[in-house]
Coordinates of C-alpha atoms and ligand atoms in Angstrom, one line a residue:
M1 CA 94.6 137.4 89.9
F2 CA 94.2 137.1 93.6
R3 CA 96.9 139.3 94.9
C4 CA 95.8 142.3 92.9
F5 CA 92.5 143.2 94.5
Y6 CA 93.6 146.6 95.7
S7 CA 93.3 148.6 92.6
L8 CA 92.9 148.4 88.9
A9 CA 96.5 149.8 88.4
A10 CA 97.8 146.9 90.6
L11 CA 95.7 144.5 88.6
V12 CA 97.3 145.6 85.3
F13 CA 100.7 145.6 86.9
C14 CA 100.2 142.0 88.1
Y15 CA 99.1 140.8 84.6
T16 CA 102.3 142.2 83.2
M17 CA 104.3 140.5 85.9
L18 CA 103.5 137.0 84.6
P19 CA 104.6 134.3 85.4
A20 CA 105.8 135.1 88.9
Q21 CA 102.3 134.7 90.3
T22 CA 102.6 133.7 93.9
T23 CA 104.6 135.1 96.8
L24 CA 105.0 131.5 98.1
F25 CA 108.0 129.4 97.2
L26 CA 107.1 127.6 94.1
P27 CA 109.3 124.6 93.4
R28 CA 110.9 125.0 89.9
N29 CA 109.5 121.8 88.6
L30 CA 105.9 122.9 89.3
Q31 CA 106.4 126.2 87.3
K32 CA 106.1 124.3 84.0
A33 CA 102.4 123.5 84.7
Y34 CA 101.8 127.2 84.5
D35 CA 104.0 127.7 81.5
N36 CA 102.1 124.9 79.7
G37 CA 98.7 126.1 80.8
T38 CA 97.6 123.0 82.6
R39 CA 97.2 124.9 85.8
S40 CA 96.0 128.6 86.3
W41 CA 97.3 131.2 88.7
D42 CA 93.8 131.9 89.9
G43 CA 93.6 128.2 91.2
N44 CA 91.5 126.9 88.4
P45 CA 92.5 124.0 86.2
G46 CA 94.3 125.6 83.2
P47 CA 92.9 125.9 79.7
K48 CA 95.1 122.9 78.7
Y49 CA 94.5 120.8 81.8
W50 CA 94.3 117.1 80.9
Q51 CA 93.9 113.8 82.7
N52 CA 94.2 110.2 81.6
R53 CA 91.5 107.7 82.5
A54 CA 90.9 104.0 82.7
Q55 CA 88.0 101.5 82.5
Y56 CA 88.3 98.2 84.3
T57 CA 86.4 95.0 83.7
I58 CA 87.4 92.4 86.3
T59 CA 86.4 88.9 87.1
A60 CA 87.9 87.5 90.3
K61 CA 87.6 84.5 92.5
L62 CA 88.6 84.0 96.1
D63 CA 89.1 80.6 97.7
P64 CA 88.8 81.1 101.5
A65 CA 90.4 77.8 102.3
T66 CA 93.7 78.7 100.5
R67 CA 93.3 82.5 100.5
R68 CA 94.2 82.4 96.9
L69 CA 92.7 85.3 94.9
S70 CA 92.8 85.0 91.1
G71 CA 91.5 87.4 88.5
E72 CA 91.2 88.3 84.9
E73 CA 90.9 91.8 83.8
T74 CA 90.7 94.2 80.9
I75 CA 91.9 97.7 81.3
K76 CA 91.0 100.3 78.7
Y77 CA 93.4 103.2 79.0
F78 CA 92.7 106.6 77.5
N79 CA 95.7 108.7 76.8
N80 CA 94.3 112.3 77.0
S81 CA 97.8 113.7 77.5
P82 CA 99.7 115.6 74.7
D83 CA 102.5 113.0 75.1
T84 CA 103.3 109.8 73.2
L85 CA 103.8 107.2 75.9
N86 CA 106.5 104.7 75.2
R87 CA 105.7 102.6 78.3
L88 CA 102.7 101.8 80.3
R89 CA 103.1 101.6 84.1
I90 CA 101.0 99.2 86.0
K91 CA 100.8 99.1 89.8
L92 CA 101.0 95.7 91.4
Q93 CA 100.6 96.8 95.0
H94 CA 100.7 93.3 96.4
D95 CA 104.3 93.2 95.3
R96 CA 105.1 94.9 98.6
Y97 CA 105.2 91.3 99.7
R98 CA 107.5 90.2 97.0
K99 CA 110.9 89.1 98.3
G100 CA 113.3 92.0 98.3
A101 CA 110.6 94.7 98.0
Q102 CA 110.9 98.1 99.6
R103 CA 108.8 98.4 102.7
A104 CA 108.1 101.1 105.2
Y105 CA 107.0 98.5 107.8
D106 CA 107.9 95.0 108.6
V107 CA 105.6 92.3 107.3
T108 CA 105.1 88.8 108.5
A109 CA 107.8 86.5 106.9
S110 CA 105.3 83.9 105.9
D111 CA 103.4 86.5 103.8
V112 CA 106.4 87.1 101.6
S113 CA 106.8 85.2 98.4
D114 CA 109.4 85.0 95.6
E115 CA 106.9 85.9 92.9
G116 CA 104.6 88.5 94.6
M117 CA 101.7 88.7 92.3
A118 CA 101.8 85.9 89.7
I119 CA 101.2 87.3 86.2
E120 CA 99.7 84.4 84.2
M121 CA 98.8 86.2 81.0
L122 CA 99.6 89.7 79.7
E123 CA 98.4 91.1 76.5
F124 CA 98.7 94.6 75.1
N125 CA 96.2 95.5 72.3
G126 CA 95.5 91.8 71.7
Q127 CA 99.2 90.7 71.5
P128 CA 101.1 88.9 74.2
V129 CA 103.7 91.1 75.9
D130 CA 107.2 89.7 75.5
E131 CA 109.2 89.0 78.7
K132 CA 111.9 91.5 77.5
N133 CA 109.3 94.3 77.4
R134 CA 108.3 93.7 81.0
R135 CA 110.1 95.2 83.9
R136 CA 109.1 94.5 87.5
N137 CA 110.5 97.1 89.8
T138 CA 109.3 97.7 93.4
T139 CA 105.5 97.7 93.1
F140 CA 105.5 98.6 89.4
L141 CA 105.2 96.5 86.3
D142 CA 106.4 98.6 83.3
I143 CA 105.5 97.5 79.9
G144 CA 108.0 98.8 77.3
L145 CA 106.3 100.1 74.2
K146 CA 109.1 101.5 72.2
D147 CA 107.9 99.7 69.1
D148 CA 104.2 100.3 69.7
P149 CA 103.9 103.6 71.6
I150 CA 100.6 105.1 72.8
P151 CA 99.9 108.3 70.8
P152 CA 98.1 111.3 72.3
G153 CA 94.3 111.0 72.2
S154 CA 94.3 107.2 71.7
T155 CA 92.9 104.3 73.6
V156 CA 94.7 101.0 74.3
E157 CA 93.6 97.8 75.9
L158 CA 95.5 95.6 78.4
R159 CA 94.5 92.1 79.3
V160 CA 96.0 90.5 82.4
K161 CA 95.4 87.3 84.3
W162 CA 96.9 87.1 87.7
S163 CA 96.8 85.6 91.2
Y164 CA 98.3 85.8 94.7
T165 CA 97.7 84.6 98.2
L166 CA 96.1 87.2 100.6
P167 CA 98.6 88.1 103.4
A168 CA 97.4 86.8 106.7
G169 CA 99.9 88.1 109.2
E170 CA 98.9 90.7 111.8
D171 CA 101.3 93.1 110.1
A172 CA 99.2 93.1 106.9
A173 CA 98.2 96.7 107.5
R174 CA 95.0 97.8 105.7
E175 CA 94.4 94.3 104.4
C176 CA 92.5 91.9 106.7
V177 CA 92.2 88.2 106.9
C178 CA 90.0 88.8 109.9
D179 CA 89.2 85.1 110.4
S180 CA 89.2 82.1 108.2
T181 CA 86.1 83.2 106.4
T182 CA 86.2 87.0 106.7
F183 CA 88.4 89.1 104.4
F184 CA 88.9 92.8 103.5
V185 CA 90.7 93.0 100.2
P186 CA 92.3 96.3 99.0
Y187 CA 95.4 96.7 96.7
W188 CA 94.4 93.6 94.9
Y189 CA 94.3 94.1 91.1
P190 CA 96.8 95.3 88.5
Q191 CA 96.0 99.0 88.3
V192 CA 97.3 101.6 85.8
A193 CA 99.5 104.2 87.5
V194 CA 98.9 107.9 87.3
Y195 CA 100.5 109.8 84.4
D196 CA 100.0 113.5 85.1
D197 CA 101.0 117.0 83.9
L198 CA 103.4 117.5 86.9
S199 CA 105.7 114.5 86.9
G200 CA 104.7 112.1 84.1
W201 CA 104.4 108.5 85.4
A202 CA 104.0 108.3 89.2
S203 CA 107.2 107.0 90.5
H204 CA 106.7 106.3 94.2
P205 CA 106.1 102.6 95.0
Y206 CA 103.6 101.4 97.5
T207 CA 105.7 100.7 100.6
G208 CA 102.8 100.6 103.1
L209 CA 103.1 104.2 104.4
Q210 CA 101.9 106.9 101.9
E211 CA 98.5 105.9 100.7
F212 CA 96.8 106.9 97.5
Y213 CA 97.5 108.4 94.1
H214 CA 95.3 106.7 91.7
E215 CA 93.7 107.5 88.3
F216 CA 90.0 108.0 88.0
A217 CA 88.2 105.1 86.4
D218 CA 85.0 103.2 85.9
Y219 CA 84.7 99.6 87.3
D220 CA 82.7 96.6 86.3
V221 CA 83.6 93.8 88.7
R222 CA 82.4 90.3 89.3
I223 CA 83.6 88.4 92.4
S224 CA 82.9 84.7 93.1
L225 CA 83.0 83.0 96.4
P226 CA 81.7 79.6 97.6
P227 CA 77.9 79.5 98.6
G228 CA 77.1 81.2 101.9
F229 CA 79.4 84.2 101.5
Q230 CA 78.3 87.8 101.0
V231 CA 80.5 90.3 99.1
W232 CA 80.4 94.1 99.8
A233 CA 82.4 96.3 97.5
T234 CA 83.0 99.7 96.0
G235 CA 80.0 100.7 93.9
E236 CA 76.4 99.5 93.6
W237 CA 75.5 95.8 93.9
Q238 CA 73.9 95.0 90.5
N239 CA 72.4 91.6 91.0
A240 CA 71.0 91.5 94.5
A241 CA 67.7 90.0 93.1
D242 CA 69.6 87.0 91.7
F243 CA 71.0 86.2 95.2
L244 CA 68.6 87.2 97.9
E245 CA 65.5 85.4 98.9
N246 CA 62.5 87.7 99.0
T247 CA 62.5 88.5 102.7
Y248 CA 66.1 89.7 102.5
L249 CA 65.7 91.4 99.2
E250 CA 62.8 93.4 100.6
R251 CA 64.9 94.5 103.6
W252 CA 67.7 95.5 101.3
N253 CA 65.4 97.5 99.1
A254 CA 63.7 99.1 102.1
A255 CA 67.0 100.1 103.5
H256 CA 67.7 102.2 100.4
R257 CA 64.8 104.5 101.5
A258 CA 64.9 104.0 105.2
A259 CA 65.8 106.7 107.6
D260 CA 66.2 104.2 110.5
V261 CA 68.6 101.3 110.6
V262 CA 67.3 98.1 109.0
S263 CA 68.9 94.7 109.5
V264 CA 69.4 93.2 106.1
F265 CA 70.5 90.0 107.8
S266 CA 72.0 88.9 111.1
E267 CA 74.7 86.4 111.7
A268 CA 72.2 83.7 112.6
E269 CA 70.1 84.3 109.5
L270 CA 73.2 84.2 107.3
K271 CA 74.3 81.0 108.9
S272 CA 70.9 79.4 108.6
G273 CA 71.2 79.3 104.8
A274 CA 67.9 81.1 104.4
V275 CA 69.3 84.3 103.0
Y276 CA 70.3 83.1 99.5
K277 CA 68.3 81.6 96.6
K278 CA 69.3 78.1 95.7
G279 CA 70.7 77.6 92.3
P280 CA 73.8 77.6 90.2
A281 CA 77.0 79.4 91.3
R282 CA 76.9 83.1 90.6
A283 CA 79.3 86.0 90.9
F284 CA 78.6 89.2 92.9
H285 CA 78.4 92.0 90.3
Y286 CA 79.4 95.6 91.3
K287 CA 79.7 98.7 89.2
A288 CA 81.3 102.0 90.2
A289 CA 81.8 105.1 88.0
D290 CA 84.5 107.8 88.3
V291 CA 86.3 106.5 91.3
P292 CA 90.1 106.2 91.8
D293 CA 90.1 102.7 93.3
F294 CA 88.0 99.6 94.1
A295 CA 88.1 97.4 97.3
F296 CA 85.9 94.5 98.4
A297 CA 85.2 92.5 101.6
T298 CA 83.5 89.2 102.3
S299 CA 82.3 87.1 105.1
D300 CA 79.9 84.1 105.8
H301 CA 79.0 85.2 109.3
Y302 CA 78.9 89.0 109.6
N303 CA 75.8 91.0 110.4
W304 CA 74.6 93.6 107.9
D305 CA 72.8 96.8 109.0
A306 CA 71.8 99.4 106.5
I307 CA 70.1 102.8 106.3
S308 CA 70.0 105.7 103.9
T309 CA 70.1 109.5 104.2
V310 CA 69.4 112.4 101.9
V311 CA 72.7 113.9 100.7
D312 CA 71.3 116.5 98.3
D313 CA 68.3 118.5 99.4
K314 CA 67.9 120.0 95.9
T315 CA 67.4 116.6 94.2
G316 CA 66.4 114.4 97.1
R317 CA 69.3 112.0 96.2
R318 CA 70.1 109.5 98.9
T319 CA 73.1 107.5 99.9
F320 CA 72.8 103.8 100.9
I321 CA 74.9 103.2 104.0
S322 CA 75.9 99.8 105.5
A323 CA 77.7 98.6 108.6
V324 CA 78.9 95.0 108.4
Y325 CA 80.3 93.4 111.5
N326 CA 81.2 90.6 113.8
T327 CA 78.6 90.0 116.5
A328 CA 81.4 90.4 119.1
S329 CA 82.0 94.0 118.0
T330 CA 79.5 95.7 120.3
D331 CA 80.4 99.2 119.2
Y332 CA 79.4 98.3 115.6
R333 CA 75.6 98.3 116.4
E334 CA 76.0 102.1 116.4
V335 CA 78.0 102.4 113.3
A336 CA 75.2 102.6 110.6
R337 CA 73.4 105.3 112.5
I338 CA 76.7 107.3 113.1
A339 CA 77.7 106.9 109.4
A340 CA 74.3 108.1 108.3
D341 CA 74.3 111.2 110.6
G342 CA 77.9 111.9 109.7
I343 CA 77.2 111.7 105.9
R344 CA 74.2 114.0 106.3
L345 CA 76.4 116.5 108.2
M346 CA 79.2 116.2 105.6
S347 CA 76.6 117.0 102.9
T348 CA 75.1 120.0 104.7
Y349 CA 77.7 121.5 107.1
L350 CA 81.3 120.6 106.6
P351 CA 82.5 120.4 104.0
G352 CA 78.9 121.2 103.1
Y353 CA 79.0 119.5 99.7
P354 CA 76.6 116.7 98.7
F355 CA 78.1 113.3 99.4
P356 CA 79.2 112.2 95.9
Y357 CA 78.7 108.4 96.2
P358 CA 75.5 106.3 96.0
C359 CA 76.7 104.0 98.8
M360 CA 79.1 103.6 101.7
T361 CA 80.0 100.4 103.6
V362 CA 81.9 100.4 106.9
F363 CA 83.3 96.9 107.3
N364 CA 84.6 95.5 110.6
G365 CA 88.2 94.9 109.8
N366 CA 91.5 95.5 111.5
D367 CA 92.4 99.2 110.8
G368 CA 91.1 102.6 110.2
M369 CA 91.4 102.8 106.4
E370 CA 89.4 104.3 103.6
Y371 CA 88.6 103.2 100.1
P372 CA 86.0 104.6 97.7
M373 CA 82.6 103.6 99.3
M374 CA 84.4 101.2 101.6
C375 CA 86.1 101.5 105.0
N376 CA 88.2 98.9 106.9
D377 CA 87.6 99.9 110.5
A378 CA 88.6 97.9 113.5
S379 CA 86.2 97.7 116.4
T380 CA 86.8 100.5 118.9
A381 CA 84.8 99.0 121.8
P382 CA 84.4 99.9 124.5
R383 CA 85.1 103.4 123.1
S384 CA 82.7 105.1 120.7
P385 CA 83.3 104.4 117.0
M386 CA 82.2 107.9 116.1
T387 CA 85.5 109.7 115.4
L388 CA 87.0 106.7 113.5
T389 CA 83.8 106.3 111.4
V390 CA 83.5 110.0 110.6
H391 CA 87.3 110.2 109.8
E392 CA 87.3 107.3 107.3
I393 CA 84.0 108.2 105.6
S394 CA 85.1 111.8 105.2
H395 CA 88.0 110.7 103.1
T396 CA 85.4 110.3 100.4
Y397 CA 86.0 114.0 99.6
F398 CA 89.8 113.9 100.0
P399 CA 91.6 111.9 98.5
F400 CA 88.8 110.3 96.4
M401 CA 86.4 112.8 95.0
M402 CA 89.3 115.2 94.8
G403 CA 92.1 113.0 93.4
I404 CA 94.8 114.1 95.9
N405 CA 98.4 112.9 95.4
E406 CA 98.8 111.6 98.9
Q407 CA 102.2 110.2 98.2
D408 CA 103.5 113.8 98.0
Y409 CA 100.9 115.9 99.8
A410 CA 99.2 113.8 102.4
W411 CA 98.2 117.0 104.3
M412 CA 95.8 117.7 101.5
D413 CA 93.7 114.7 102.6
E414 CA 94.7 113.4 106.1
G415 CA 94.6 117.0 107.4
W416 CA 91.1 117.4 106.1
A417 CA 89.9 114.0 107.4
S418 CA 91.3 115.0 110.8
F419 CA 89.6 118.4 110.5
F420 CA 86.2 116.6 109.8
D421 CA 86.6 114.0 112.4
Y422 CA 87.0 116.7 115.0
T423 CA 84.4 119.2 113.8
L424 CA 81.7 116.6 113.0
S425 CA 82.2 114.4 116.0
D426 CA 82.2 117.4 118.2
S427 CA 78.9 118.5 116.6
L428 CA 77.3 115.0 116.5
S429 CA 78.2 114.2 120.1
G430 CA 77.1 117.5 121.7
H431 CA 80.7 118.4 122.3
T432 CA 81.6 115.3 124.3
L433 CA 83.7 113.6 121.6
G434 CA 86.1 114.7 119.0
R435 CA 89.5 115.9 119.8
V436 CA 92.0 118.3 118.2
R437 CA 95.1 116.3 117.5
S438 CA 98.0 117.1 119.8
Y439 CA 100.3 119.3 117.7
S440 CA 101.9 121.5 120.5
P441 CA 104.2 118.9 122.0
I442 CA 105.9 118.2 118.6
A443 CA 105.6 121.7 117.2
G444 CA 109.0 123.4 116.6
T445 CA 110.9 120.2 117.2
D446 CA 113.2 118.8 114.5
N447 CA 110.4 116.2 113.8
D448 CA 107.9 118.9 112.9
V449 CA 108.6 119.3 109.2
P450 CA 106.8 121.8 107.1
P451 CA 104.0 120.0 105.3
M452 CA 105.2 121.2 101.9
V453 CA 108.1 118.7 102.2
R454 CA 106.8 115.8 100.0
S455 CA 105.2 113.0 102.0
R456 CA 107.3 110.4 100.2
N457 CA 110.4 111.9 101.8
L458 CA 109.1 111.6 105.3
S459 CA 109.1 108.7 107.7
T460 CA 108.8 109.6 111.4
A461 CA 107.8 113.1 110.5
Y462 CA 105.0 111.8 108.2
R463 CA 102.2 111.7 110.8
N464 CA 102.5 115.2 112.3
A465 CA 103.0 116.8 108.8
S466 CA 100.0 115.0 107.4
Y467 CA 97.5 115.0 110.3
Q468 CA 98.3 117.2 113.3
R469 CA 99.8 120.3 111.8
P470 CA 97.3 120.7 108.9
Q471 CA 94.3 119.8 111.1
N472 CA 95.3 122.7 113.4
A473 CA 96.0 124.9 110.3
Y474 CA 92.5 124.2 108.9
L475 CA 90.8 124.9 112.2
T476 CA 92.7 128.2 112.4
L477 CA 91.5 128.9 108.8
L478 CA 87.9 128.2 109.7
D479 CA 88.1 130.7 112.6
L480 CA 90.0 133.2 110.4
L481 CA 87.5 133.2 107.5
G482 CA 84.3 132.4 109.4
Y483 CA 81.9 129.7 108.3
E484 CA 80.4 131.4 105.3
S485 CA 83.6 132.4 103.6
F486 CA 85.3 129.1 104.5
H487 CA 82.3 127.2 103.1
R488 CA 82.4 129.2 99.9
C489 CA 86.1 128.6 99.4
M490 CA 85.7 124.9 100.2
T491 CA 82.8 124.2 97.8
G492 CA 84.4 126.4 95.1
Y493 CA 87.6 124.4 95.5
M494 CA 85.6 121.2 95.2
D495 CA 83.6 122.4 92.1
R496 CA 86.8 123.3 90.4
W497 CA 88.8 120.1 91.2
K498 CA 86.2 117.4 91.6
S499 CA 87.4 114.2 89.8
K500 CA 90.7 115.9 89.1
H501 CA 94.2 116.1 90.6
P502 CA 94.7 119.4 92.5
M503 CA 98.1 120.1 93.9
P504 CA 99.0 122.5 96.7
F505 CA 99.1 125.7 94.7
D506 CA 95.7 124.9 93.2
F507 CA 94.4 124.8 96.7
F508 CA 96.3 127.9 98.0
N509 CA 95.4 130.0 94.9
T510 CA 91.7 128.9 94.8
W511 CA 91.2 129.9 98.4
N512 CA 93.0 133.2 97.9
E513 CA 90.8 134.0 94.9
I514 CA 87.5 132.9 96.3
S515 CA 88.0 134.4 99.8
G516 CA 89.1 137.7 98.1
Q517 CA 92.1 137.8 100.4
N518 CA 95.7 137.1 99.8
L519 CA 96.2 134.4 102.4
D520 CA 99.9 133.8 101.6
W521 CA 100.8 135.3 105.0
F522 CA 98.9 132.3 106.5
W523 CA 99.9 129.5 104.1
R524 CA 103.6 130.4 104.4
P525 CA 104.2 129.8 108.1
W526 CA 101.7 126.9 108.4
F527 CA 102.8 124.9 105.3
F528 CA 106.3 126.1 104.2
E529 CA 108.2 127.1 107.3
W530 CA 109.8 125.6 110.4
G531 CA 108.5 127.1 113.6
Y532 CA 105.8 126.8 116.2
P533 CA 102.8 128.6 117.7
D534 CA 103.4 130.4 121.0
L535 CA 101.5 133.4 122.4
G536 CA 101.9 134.9 125.9
V537 CA 100.0 137.5 127.9
Q538 CA 101.6 140.5 129.6
G539 CA 100.1 143.1 131.8
P540 CA 97.7 144.5 132.7
V541 CA 98.9 148.0 132.4
R542 CA 96.8 151.1 132.9
D543 CA 95.7 153.3 130.0
E544 CA 94.8 156.5 131.9
A545 CA 93.4 158.3 128.8
A546 CA 90.9 155.5 128.1
N547 CA 90.3 154.7 131.8
C548 CA 90.9 151.0 131.3
Q549 CA 93.5 148.3 131.8
V550 CA 95.3 146.9 128.8
L551 CA 96.6 143.4 128.2
L552 CA 99.4 142.8 125.8
I553 CA 99.3 139.6 123.8
V554 CA 102.8 138.8 122.6
R555 CA 103.6 136.6 119.6
K556 CA 106.6 134.5 120.5
G557 CA 106.3 131.9 117.7
N558 CA 105.9 132.4 114.0
I559 CA 102.9 130.2 113.4
P560 CA 99.8 132.4 113.5
V561 CA 97.0 131.3 115.8
P562 CA 93.9 133.1 117.2
V563 CA 93.9 135.2 120.3
H564 CA 91.4 134.1 122.8
V565 CA 91.4 135.6 126.3
E566 CA 89.0 135.2 129.1
V567 CA 89.2 138.0 131.6
E568 CA 87.6 138.0 135.1
Y569 CA 87.3 141.4 136.8
T570 CA 87.5 142.1 140.5
D571 CA 83.7 142.8 140.5
G572 CA 83.1 139.2 139.5
S573 CA 82.1 139.9 135.9
K574 CA 83.7 138.2 133.0
E575 CA 84.6 139.1 129.4
I576 CA 85.8 137.1 126.5
F577 CA 88.0 138.6 123.8
H578 CA 88.5 136.7 120.6
Q579 CA 90.5 137.7 117.5
T580 CA 91.3 135.5 114.6
A581 CA 94.9 134.8 113.5
A582 CA 94.5 137.8 111.1
V583 CA 95.8 140.1 113.9
W584 CA 99.3 138.7 113.0
K585 CA 98.9 139.2 109.3
D586 CA 101.2 142.2 109.0
G587 CA 103.9 140.7 111.0
K588 CA 103.0 142.4 114.3
Q589 CA 104.6 141.0 117.4
Q590 CA 102.1 142.4 119.9
F591 CA 98.4 142.8 120.1
R592 CA 96.6 145.1 122.6
I593 CA 93.4 144.2 124.4
S594 CA 91.6 147.1 126.0
C595 CA 89.6 145.8 129.0
A596 CA 86.3 147.2 130.2
R597 CA 86.4 150.8 131.3
G598 CA 86.9 151.4 135.0
K599 CA 87.3 147.7 135.8
Q600 CA 90.2 145.9 137.4
V601 CA 91.5 142.7 136.0
K602 CA 91.6 139.9 138.5
T603 CA 92.6 137.1 136.2
A604 CA 93.3 136.7 132.5
T605 CA 93.6 133.4 130.7
L606 CA 94.9 133.2 127.2
G607 CA 94.2 130.3 124.8
L608 CA 91.9 127.3 124.4
N609 CA 92.5 123.6 124.1
T610 CA 91.7 124.0 120.4
I611 CA 94.4 126.6 119.9
P612 CA 97.9 125.1 119.8
D613 CA 100.6 126.8 121.9
V614 CA 103.9 125.3 122.8
D615 CA 104.4 127.1 126.1
R616 CA 101.3 127.8 128.1
S617 CA 103.2 128.8 131.3
D618 CA 103.0 132.5 130.1
N619 CA 99.3 132.3 129.2
R620 CA 97.9 133.5 132.5
Y621 CA 97.7 136.6 134.7
P622 CA 98.6 136.4 137.5
E623 CA 101.3 133.9 136.7
Q624 CA 100.5 130.4 138.1
P625 CA 103.0 129.5 140.8
Ligands
ZN1 ZN1 92.9 109.3 107.3

């Protein structure tokens, strides 16, 4: 009961006021989650919270020469919902390349096919699924189950055999045919869609823009390639000892405990043929538990660096970290070290929550794109790879460990990854790298849409609403709460919603409750309203009684930001005044700063480059000509 911390009387009053439990605008369709008890007003999952789940067993084969990827899989699907499901919705994300599919971006014409993903066999609970019970629509395959619905609390099994050709065009965002023998493969297997307490079956297709909303699952995956190829993937490699000759197996094992970067193999070693044991063809076997997706990558000539770091000081648990790259990508020699330092900092500082996964591989692809335990990151040479590496790895927390619905609320994950890429790169680089995203130029324009507008409804406004504006909001929040309270809210939020699907009000309400403050005054302008941040400085004027000069900070925009003023006096001394955005909490339009007694202000400078402000021309005394 977060808003009722003033008195017991108010507390009782609030309880009797159910269910109008937030002062923020709550869309009518979200109210039912509170009525049904699947979400709680204090921000916790409700007593009746439920979530469906899947288990995948996949065997796949990639032929580099033709780029044909084919697979057979079994999906065990657990219906934990109270609903009887009369259809099962499967995502075929490659169908973005099917002729006539909806797309947010152009794709290369030669990557488009009539069939999209070829479904060669489809069985539901051991029975073939009749054509009339299949519906291909956008990137979904719906299986009609009117005659054989899935009751609450039951488990069903789907078997599917499929194949498609990996898109090779440069427009194949996030997927990479990096060269004729190097591939990064996401969005590749038939995957069950999310069925949740808010909307039922997820209904937004994969168009190439909004990224994830996946169900948590366990994966057991075997991937075959011709001899000489290595496979890196989500999860832990189960059969390294079957593949690697002793020298390389020892290096791989050593890297799991190493605090310095170890070369598992170089390009030359891989090409020499000495890395792998001779023998019959084998499949790379990977397992991952409780992740919302699975990606893999392969090459026959990349270098593999590895290292590990302690991610939980209480248990000594380590994460195994790999950087896998083309020899020409000179920046990549730093990536394993940066990734290890970044993961250590994520575990201990921000978010300050032990890194949840046993491994992380940064693969030299064509993008900056995250998957559970895998990143597809282009080379940034000659620039440092630090910000990109930290950004993509930090996505581990949002949207993966916290199963964010990015199709509707991308600010709940991209905003955080942007917050981490700035704060952690700034810290790791000794304040030489890391940059707050430029929000001021777009703030208050008609393309600066309140982040609470669902991401699926955005196109050109998507980026600012998902990255810039929330990053600036979270930095303002850190300043507002201070590290300790911020960290308590963050880790409390993570404990409550780990491996679940939090939505915006779970976030707002949890932070309100754990901070012990009703922060609705902060959430409302930053996430729900049109507007912009703009402060100005006026004065100085003399306060005779206090024998000092007074500066007036004027709030000209509705978005609350901190007040930071650097004053230089005529005697050469300087003073810094800093107030968090809380000074604007009660709707005040002005804030008074009393300068040092008996001193004369020579100059006053309002603002910092980390504080957004759409008009800085009024941020200085005397005014700049
Ligand atoms: Zn991102």
